PDB file of C-alpha atoms in Angstrom:
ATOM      1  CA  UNK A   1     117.736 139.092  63.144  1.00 53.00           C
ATOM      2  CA  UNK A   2     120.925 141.107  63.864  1.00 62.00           C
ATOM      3  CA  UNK A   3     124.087 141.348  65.736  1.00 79.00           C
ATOM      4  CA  UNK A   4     125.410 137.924  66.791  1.00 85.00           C
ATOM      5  CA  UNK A   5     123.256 135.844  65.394  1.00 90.00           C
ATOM      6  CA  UNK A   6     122.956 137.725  61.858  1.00 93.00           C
ATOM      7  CA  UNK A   7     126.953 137.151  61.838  1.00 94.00           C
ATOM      8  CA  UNK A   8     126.674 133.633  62.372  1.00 95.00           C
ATOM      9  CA  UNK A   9     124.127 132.950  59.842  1.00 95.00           C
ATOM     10  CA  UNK A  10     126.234 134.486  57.321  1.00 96.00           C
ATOM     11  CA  UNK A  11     128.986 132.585  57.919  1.00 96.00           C
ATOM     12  CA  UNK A  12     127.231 129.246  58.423  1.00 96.00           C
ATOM     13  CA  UNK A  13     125.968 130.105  54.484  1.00 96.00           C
ATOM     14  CA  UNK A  14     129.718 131.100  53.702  1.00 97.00           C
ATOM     15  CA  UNK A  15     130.836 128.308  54.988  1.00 96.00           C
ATOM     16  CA  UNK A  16     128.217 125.882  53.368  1.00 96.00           C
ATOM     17  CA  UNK A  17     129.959 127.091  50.388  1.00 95.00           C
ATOM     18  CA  UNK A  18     133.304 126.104  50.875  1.00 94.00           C
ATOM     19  CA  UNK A  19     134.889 129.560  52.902  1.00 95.00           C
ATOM     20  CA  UNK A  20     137.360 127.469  55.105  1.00 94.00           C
ATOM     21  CA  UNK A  21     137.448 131.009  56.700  1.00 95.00           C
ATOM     22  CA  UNK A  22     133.510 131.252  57.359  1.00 96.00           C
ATOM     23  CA  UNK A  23     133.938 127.715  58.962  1.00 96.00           C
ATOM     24  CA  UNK A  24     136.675 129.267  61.144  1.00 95.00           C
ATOM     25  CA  UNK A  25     134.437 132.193  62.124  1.00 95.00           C
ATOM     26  CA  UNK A  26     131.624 129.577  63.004  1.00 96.00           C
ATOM     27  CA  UNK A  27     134.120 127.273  64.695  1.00 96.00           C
ATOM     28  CA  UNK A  28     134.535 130.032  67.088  1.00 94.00           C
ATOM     29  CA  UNK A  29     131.290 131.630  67.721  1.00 93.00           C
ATOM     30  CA  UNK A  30     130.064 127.853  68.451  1.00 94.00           C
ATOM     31  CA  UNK A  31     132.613 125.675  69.754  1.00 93.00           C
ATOM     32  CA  UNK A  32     133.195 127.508  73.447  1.00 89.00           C
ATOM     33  CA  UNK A  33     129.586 127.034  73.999  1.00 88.00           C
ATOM     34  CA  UNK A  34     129.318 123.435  72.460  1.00 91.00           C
ATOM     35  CA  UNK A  35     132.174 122.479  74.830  1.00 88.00           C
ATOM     36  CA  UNK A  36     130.415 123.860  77.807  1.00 84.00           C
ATOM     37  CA  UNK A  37     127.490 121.440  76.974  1.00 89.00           C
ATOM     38  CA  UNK A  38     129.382 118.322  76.185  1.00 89.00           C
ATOM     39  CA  UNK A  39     130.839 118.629  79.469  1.00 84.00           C
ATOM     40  CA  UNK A  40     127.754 118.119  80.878  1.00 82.00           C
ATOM     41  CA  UNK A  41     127.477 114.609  79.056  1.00 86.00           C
ATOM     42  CA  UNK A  42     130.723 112.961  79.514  1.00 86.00           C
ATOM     43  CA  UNK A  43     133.348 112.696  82.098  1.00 86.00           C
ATOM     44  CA  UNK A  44     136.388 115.605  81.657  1.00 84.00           C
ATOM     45  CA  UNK A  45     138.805 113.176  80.470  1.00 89.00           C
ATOM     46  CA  UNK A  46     136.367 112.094  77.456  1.00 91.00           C
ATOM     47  CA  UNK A  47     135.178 116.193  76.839  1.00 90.00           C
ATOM     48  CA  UNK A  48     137.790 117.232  74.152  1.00 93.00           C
ATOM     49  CA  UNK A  49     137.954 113.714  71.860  1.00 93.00           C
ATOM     50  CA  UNK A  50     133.867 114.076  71.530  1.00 95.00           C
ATOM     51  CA  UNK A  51     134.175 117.571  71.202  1.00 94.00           C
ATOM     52  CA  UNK A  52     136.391 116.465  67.929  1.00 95.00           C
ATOM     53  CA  UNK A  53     133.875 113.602  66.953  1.00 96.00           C
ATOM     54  CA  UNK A  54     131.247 116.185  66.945  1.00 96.00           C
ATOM     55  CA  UNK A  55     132.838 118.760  65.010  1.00 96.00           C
ATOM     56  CA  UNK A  56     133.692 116.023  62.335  1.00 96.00           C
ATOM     57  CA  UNK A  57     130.011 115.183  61.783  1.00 96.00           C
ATOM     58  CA  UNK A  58     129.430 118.826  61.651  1.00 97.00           C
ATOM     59  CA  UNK A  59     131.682 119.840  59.152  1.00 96.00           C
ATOM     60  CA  UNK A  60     130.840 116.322  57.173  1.00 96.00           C
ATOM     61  CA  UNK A  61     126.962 117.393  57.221  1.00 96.00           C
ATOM     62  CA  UNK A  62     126.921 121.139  56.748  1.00 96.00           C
ATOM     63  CA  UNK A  63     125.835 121.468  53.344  1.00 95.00           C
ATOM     64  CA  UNK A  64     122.486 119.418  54.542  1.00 95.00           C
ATOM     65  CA  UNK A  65     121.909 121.849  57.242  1.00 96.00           C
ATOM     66  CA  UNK A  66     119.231 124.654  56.723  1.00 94.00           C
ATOM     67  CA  UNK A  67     117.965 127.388  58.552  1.00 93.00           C
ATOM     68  CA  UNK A  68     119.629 130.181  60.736  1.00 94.00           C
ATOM     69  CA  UNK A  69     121.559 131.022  63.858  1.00 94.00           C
ATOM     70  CA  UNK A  70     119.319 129.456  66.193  1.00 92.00           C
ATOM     71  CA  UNK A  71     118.279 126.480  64.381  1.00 94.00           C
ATOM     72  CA  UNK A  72     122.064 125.731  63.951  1.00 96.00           C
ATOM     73  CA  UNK A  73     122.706 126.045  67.386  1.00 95.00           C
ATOM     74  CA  UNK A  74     120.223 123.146  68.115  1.00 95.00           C
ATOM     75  CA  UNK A  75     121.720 121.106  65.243  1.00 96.00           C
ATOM     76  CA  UNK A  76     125.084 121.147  66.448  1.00 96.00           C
ATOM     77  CA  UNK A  77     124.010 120.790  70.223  1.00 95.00           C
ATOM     78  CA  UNK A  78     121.950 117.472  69.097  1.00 95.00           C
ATOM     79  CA  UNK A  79     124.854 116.237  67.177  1.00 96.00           C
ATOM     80  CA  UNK A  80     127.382 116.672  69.868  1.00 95.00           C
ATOM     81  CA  UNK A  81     124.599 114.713  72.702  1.00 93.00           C
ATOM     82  CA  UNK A  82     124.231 111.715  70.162  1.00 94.00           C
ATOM     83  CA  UNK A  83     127.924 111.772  69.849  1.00 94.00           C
ATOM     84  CA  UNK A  84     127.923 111.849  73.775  1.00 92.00           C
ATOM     85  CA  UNK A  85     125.836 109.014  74.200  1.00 90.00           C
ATOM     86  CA  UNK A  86     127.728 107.123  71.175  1.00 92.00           C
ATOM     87  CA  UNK A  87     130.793 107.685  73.682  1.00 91.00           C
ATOM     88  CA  UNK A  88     129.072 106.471  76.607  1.00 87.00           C
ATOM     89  CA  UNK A  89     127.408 103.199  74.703  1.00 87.00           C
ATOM     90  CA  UNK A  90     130.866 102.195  73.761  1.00 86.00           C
ATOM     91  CA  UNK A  91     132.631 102.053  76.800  1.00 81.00           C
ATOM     92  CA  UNK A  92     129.646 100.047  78.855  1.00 73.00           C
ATOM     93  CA  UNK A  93     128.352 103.014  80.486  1.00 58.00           C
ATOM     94  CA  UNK A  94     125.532 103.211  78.453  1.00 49.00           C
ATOM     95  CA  UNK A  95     122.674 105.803  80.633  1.00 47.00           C
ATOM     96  CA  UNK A  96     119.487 104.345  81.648  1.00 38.00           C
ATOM     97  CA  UNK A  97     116.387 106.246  80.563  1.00 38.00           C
ATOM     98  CA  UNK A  98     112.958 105.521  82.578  1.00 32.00           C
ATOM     99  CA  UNK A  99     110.582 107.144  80.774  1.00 35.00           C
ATOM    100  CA  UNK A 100     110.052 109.667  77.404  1.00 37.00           C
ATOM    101  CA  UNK A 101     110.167 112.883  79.872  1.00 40.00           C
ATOM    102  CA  UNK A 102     113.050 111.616  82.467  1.00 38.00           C
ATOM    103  CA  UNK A 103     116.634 112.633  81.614  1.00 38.00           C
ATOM    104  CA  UNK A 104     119.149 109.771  80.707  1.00 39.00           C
ATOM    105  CA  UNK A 105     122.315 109.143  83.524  1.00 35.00           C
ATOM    106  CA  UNK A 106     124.627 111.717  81.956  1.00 39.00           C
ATOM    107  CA  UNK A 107     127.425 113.129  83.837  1.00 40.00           C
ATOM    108  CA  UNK A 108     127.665 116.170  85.294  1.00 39.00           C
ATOM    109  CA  UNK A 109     130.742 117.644  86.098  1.00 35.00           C
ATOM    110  CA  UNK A 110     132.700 120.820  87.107  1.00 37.00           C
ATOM    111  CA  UNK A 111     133.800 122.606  83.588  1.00 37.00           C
ATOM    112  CA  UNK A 112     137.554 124.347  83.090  1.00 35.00           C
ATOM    113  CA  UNK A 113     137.664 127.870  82.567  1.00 32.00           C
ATOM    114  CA  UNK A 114     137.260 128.546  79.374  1.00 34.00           C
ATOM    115  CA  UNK A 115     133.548 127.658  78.322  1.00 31.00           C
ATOM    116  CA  UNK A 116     130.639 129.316  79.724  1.00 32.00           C
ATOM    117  CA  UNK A 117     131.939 133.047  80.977  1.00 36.00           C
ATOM    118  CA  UNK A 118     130.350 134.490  78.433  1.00 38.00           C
ATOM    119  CA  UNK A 119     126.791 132.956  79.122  1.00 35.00           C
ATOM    120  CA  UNK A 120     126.795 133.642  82.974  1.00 43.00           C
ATOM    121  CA  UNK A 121     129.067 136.817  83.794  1.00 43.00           C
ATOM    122  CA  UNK A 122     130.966 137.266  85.814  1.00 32.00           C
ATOM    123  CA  UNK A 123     131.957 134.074  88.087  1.00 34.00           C
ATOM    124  CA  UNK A 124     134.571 132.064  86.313  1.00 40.00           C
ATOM    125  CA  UNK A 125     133.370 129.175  84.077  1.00 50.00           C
ATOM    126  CA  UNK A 126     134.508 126.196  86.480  1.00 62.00           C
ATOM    127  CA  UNK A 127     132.756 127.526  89.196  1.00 68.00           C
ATOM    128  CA  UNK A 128     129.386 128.076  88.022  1.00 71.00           C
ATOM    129  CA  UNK A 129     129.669 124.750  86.209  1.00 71.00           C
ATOM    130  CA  UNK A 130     130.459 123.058  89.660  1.00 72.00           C
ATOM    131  CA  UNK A 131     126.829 124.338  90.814  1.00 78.00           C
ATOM    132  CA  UNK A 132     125.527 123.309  88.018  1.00 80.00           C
ATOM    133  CA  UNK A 133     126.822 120.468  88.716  1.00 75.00           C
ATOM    134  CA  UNK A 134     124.248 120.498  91.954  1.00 80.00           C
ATOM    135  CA  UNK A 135     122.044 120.280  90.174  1.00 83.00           C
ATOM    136  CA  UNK A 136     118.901 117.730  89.329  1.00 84.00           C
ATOM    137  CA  UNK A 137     120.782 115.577  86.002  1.00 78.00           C
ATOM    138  CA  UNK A 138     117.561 117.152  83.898  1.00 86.00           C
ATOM    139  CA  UNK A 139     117.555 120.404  85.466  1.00 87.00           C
ATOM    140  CA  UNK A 140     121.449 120.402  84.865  1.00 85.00           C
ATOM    141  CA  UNK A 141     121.106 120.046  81.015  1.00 87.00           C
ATOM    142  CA  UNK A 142     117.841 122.246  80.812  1.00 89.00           C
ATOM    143  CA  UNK A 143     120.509 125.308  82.167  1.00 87.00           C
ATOM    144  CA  UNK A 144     122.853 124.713  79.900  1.00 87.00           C
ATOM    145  CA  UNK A 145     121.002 124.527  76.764  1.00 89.00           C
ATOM    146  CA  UNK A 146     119.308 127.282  77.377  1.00 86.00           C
ATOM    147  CA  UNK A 147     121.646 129.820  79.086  1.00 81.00           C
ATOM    148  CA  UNK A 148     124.988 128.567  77.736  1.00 82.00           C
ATOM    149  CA  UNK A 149     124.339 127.172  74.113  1.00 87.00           C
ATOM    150  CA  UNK A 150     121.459 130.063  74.233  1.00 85.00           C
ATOM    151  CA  UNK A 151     118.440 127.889  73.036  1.00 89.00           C
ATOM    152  CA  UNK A 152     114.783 128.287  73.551  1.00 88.00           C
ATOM    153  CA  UNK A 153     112.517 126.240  75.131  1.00 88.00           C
ATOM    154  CA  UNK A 154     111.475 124.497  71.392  1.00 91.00           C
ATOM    155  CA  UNK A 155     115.320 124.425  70.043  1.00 91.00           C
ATOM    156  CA  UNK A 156     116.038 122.653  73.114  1.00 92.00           C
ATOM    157  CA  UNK A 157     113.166 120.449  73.754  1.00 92.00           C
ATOM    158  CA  UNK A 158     114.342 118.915  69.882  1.00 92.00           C
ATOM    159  CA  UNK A 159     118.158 118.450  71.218  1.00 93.00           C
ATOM    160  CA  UNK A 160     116.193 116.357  74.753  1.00 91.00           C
ATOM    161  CA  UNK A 161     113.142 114.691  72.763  1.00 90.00           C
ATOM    162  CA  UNK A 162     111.263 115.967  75.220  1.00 91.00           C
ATOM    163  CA  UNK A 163     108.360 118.238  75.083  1.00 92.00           C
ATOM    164  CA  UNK A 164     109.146 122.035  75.504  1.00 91.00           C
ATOM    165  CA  UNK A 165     106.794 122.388  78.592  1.00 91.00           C
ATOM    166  CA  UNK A 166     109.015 119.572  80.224  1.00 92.00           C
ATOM    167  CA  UNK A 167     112.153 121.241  79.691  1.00 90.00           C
ATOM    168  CA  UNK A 168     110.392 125.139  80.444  1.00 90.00           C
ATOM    169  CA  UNK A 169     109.779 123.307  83.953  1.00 90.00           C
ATOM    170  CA  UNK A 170     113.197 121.873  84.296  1.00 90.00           C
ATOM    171  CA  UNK A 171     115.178 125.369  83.128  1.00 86.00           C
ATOM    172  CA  UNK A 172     113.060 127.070  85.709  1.00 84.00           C
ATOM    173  CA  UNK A 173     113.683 125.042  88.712  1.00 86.00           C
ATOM    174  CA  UNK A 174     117.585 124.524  87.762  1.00 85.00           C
ATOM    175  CA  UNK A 175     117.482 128.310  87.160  1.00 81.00           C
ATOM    176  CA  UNK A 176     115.319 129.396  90.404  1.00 82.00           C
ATOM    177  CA  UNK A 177     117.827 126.668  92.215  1.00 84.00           C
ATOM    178  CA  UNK A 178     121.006 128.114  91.128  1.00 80.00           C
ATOM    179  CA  UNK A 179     119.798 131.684  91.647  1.00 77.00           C
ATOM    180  CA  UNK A 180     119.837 130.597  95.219  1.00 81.00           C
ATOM    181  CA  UNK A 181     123.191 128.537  95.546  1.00 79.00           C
ATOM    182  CA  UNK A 182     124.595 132.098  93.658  1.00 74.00           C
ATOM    183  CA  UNK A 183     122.565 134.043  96.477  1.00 74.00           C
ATOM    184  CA  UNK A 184     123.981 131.751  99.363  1.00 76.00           C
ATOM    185  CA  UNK A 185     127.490 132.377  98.070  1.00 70.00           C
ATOM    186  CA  UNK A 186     127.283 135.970  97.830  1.00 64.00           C
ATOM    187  CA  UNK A 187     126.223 136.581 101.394  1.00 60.00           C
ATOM    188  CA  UNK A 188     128.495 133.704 103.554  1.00 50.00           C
ATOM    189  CA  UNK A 189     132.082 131.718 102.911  1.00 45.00           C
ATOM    190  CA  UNK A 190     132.369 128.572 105.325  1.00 47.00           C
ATOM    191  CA  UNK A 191     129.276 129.966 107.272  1.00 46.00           C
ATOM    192  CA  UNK A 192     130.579 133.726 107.508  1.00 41.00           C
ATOM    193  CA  UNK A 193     129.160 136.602 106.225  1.00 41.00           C
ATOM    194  CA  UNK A 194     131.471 138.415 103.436  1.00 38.00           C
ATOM    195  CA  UNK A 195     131.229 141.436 101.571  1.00 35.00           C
ATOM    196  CA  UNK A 196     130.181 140.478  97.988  1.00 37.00           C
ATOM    197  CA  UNK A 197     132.440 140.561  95.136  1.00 39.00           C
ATOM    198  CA  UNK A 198     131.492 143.475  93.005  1.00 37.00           C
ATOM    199  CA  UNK A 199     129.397 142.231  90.284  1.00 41.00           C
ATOM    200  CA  UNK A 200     130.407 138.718  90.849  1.00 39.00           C
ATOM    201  CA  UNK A 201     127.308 136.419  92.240  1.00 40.00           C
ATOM    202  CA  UNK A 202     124.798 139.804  91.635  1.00 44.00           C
ATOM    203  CA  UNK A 203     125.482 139.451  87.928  1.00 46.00           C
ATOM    204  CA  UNK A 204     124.490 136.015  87.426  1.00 46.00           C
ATOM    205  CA  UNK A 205     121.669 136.135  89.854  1.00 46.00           C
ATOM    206  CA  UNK A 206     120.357 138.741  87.628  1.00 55.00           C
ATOM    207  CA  UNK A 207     120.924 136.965  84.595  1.00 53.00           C
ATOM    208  CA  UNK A 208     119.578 133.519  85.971  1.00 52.00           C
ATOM    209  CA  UNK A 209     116.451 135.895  87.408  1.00 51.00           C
ATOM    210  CA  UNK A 210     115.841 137.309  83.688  1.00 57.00           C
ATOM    211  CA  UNK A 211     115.779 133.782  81.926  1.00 53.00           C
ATOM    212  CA  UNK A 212     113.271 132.862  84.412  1.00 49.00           C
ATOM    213  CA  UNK A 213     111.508 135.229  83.901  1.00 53.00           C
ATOM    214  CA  UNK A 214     111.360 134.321  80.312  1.00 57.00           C
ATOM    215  CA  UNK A 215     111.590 130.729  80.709  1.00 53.00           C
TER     216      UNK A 215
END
């Protein structure tokens, strides 16, 4: 382990022991990524005030949590969905589930720009969110657990319930789907050729391409 996630297991340990600045550090590293997800649950207007619900349990339950960087990725992801779908239970809206592998009626919506930039480079956060948004509802949360919150196919299949071949399949079709909605942009606006951005659509194609590849 080093880099990124060596950093953030260090402070997730600091802050288990009381370093308000280690939580601040963690806050950080987590919470652009967290919010990118969430927005994938709930409506916009209802993104921020779970967001907050989330964190609360988070910061409430740290000193239970064990493990490293990844693991705490998937615990904070699975807190923020069951704080989601808390959300969504209490104001009626309450998603229907069909069976243990089919994804519940979550909303999927365009995100603002400040979330996921850093996951897919180069095309401004609203915008790839609003493909996303294209997306099949379990293909749509597959994606973003695994190329904006950064899980694998296990840490993720734990957050869903599901089974990690059922969410391998969904990340690759989202992924193999978006790759060409970023393709189809790159080469035509309104049915019209245009010259490509530089490193705009080719940059997340070939990011999307590579976690395919090891989806």
């Amino acid at each position: 382990m080093q880099g990124e996630d060596a950093e953030l297991t260090a402070a997730v340990r600091a802050a288990q022991e009381g370093d308000e600045c280690a939580f601040r550090t963690v806050y950080r590293a987590v919470h652009p990524r967290l919010l990118g997800y969430v927005r994938t649950l709930v409506p916009e207007a209802d993104v921020e005030d779970v967001a907050s619900e989330a964190w609360l349990q988070i910061a409430r339950d740290l000193h239970r949590f064990e493990g490293d960087a990844d693991r705490f990725r998937g615990w904070t992801a699975r807190i923020a969905r069951n704080r989601a779908l808390d959300h969504i239970r209490a104001r009626g809206r309450r998603p229907a589930t069909t069976s243990a592998d089919d994804e519940t009626e979550l909303a999927v919506l365009p995100a603002g720009s400040d979330t996921v930039d850093e996951a897919l480079e180069s095309i401004g956060t609203g915008h790839t969110m609003a493909l996303i948004s294209r997306l099949p509802r379990d293909q749509a949360e597959a994606v973003v657990l695994r190329v904006v919150v950064g899980l694998d196919a296990k840490g993720a299949a734990k957050v869903l319930g599901k089974r990690p071949g059922a969410v391998r399949t969904a990340a690759h079709r989202g992924l193999r789907k978006l790759a060409e909605l970023l393709d189809a942009e790159e080469g035509t606006s309104d049915g019209v050729p245009v010259v490509p951005r530089a490193g705009a659509a080719r940059g997340v194609t070939e990011k999307t391409r590579r976690t395919l590849r090891e989806t």
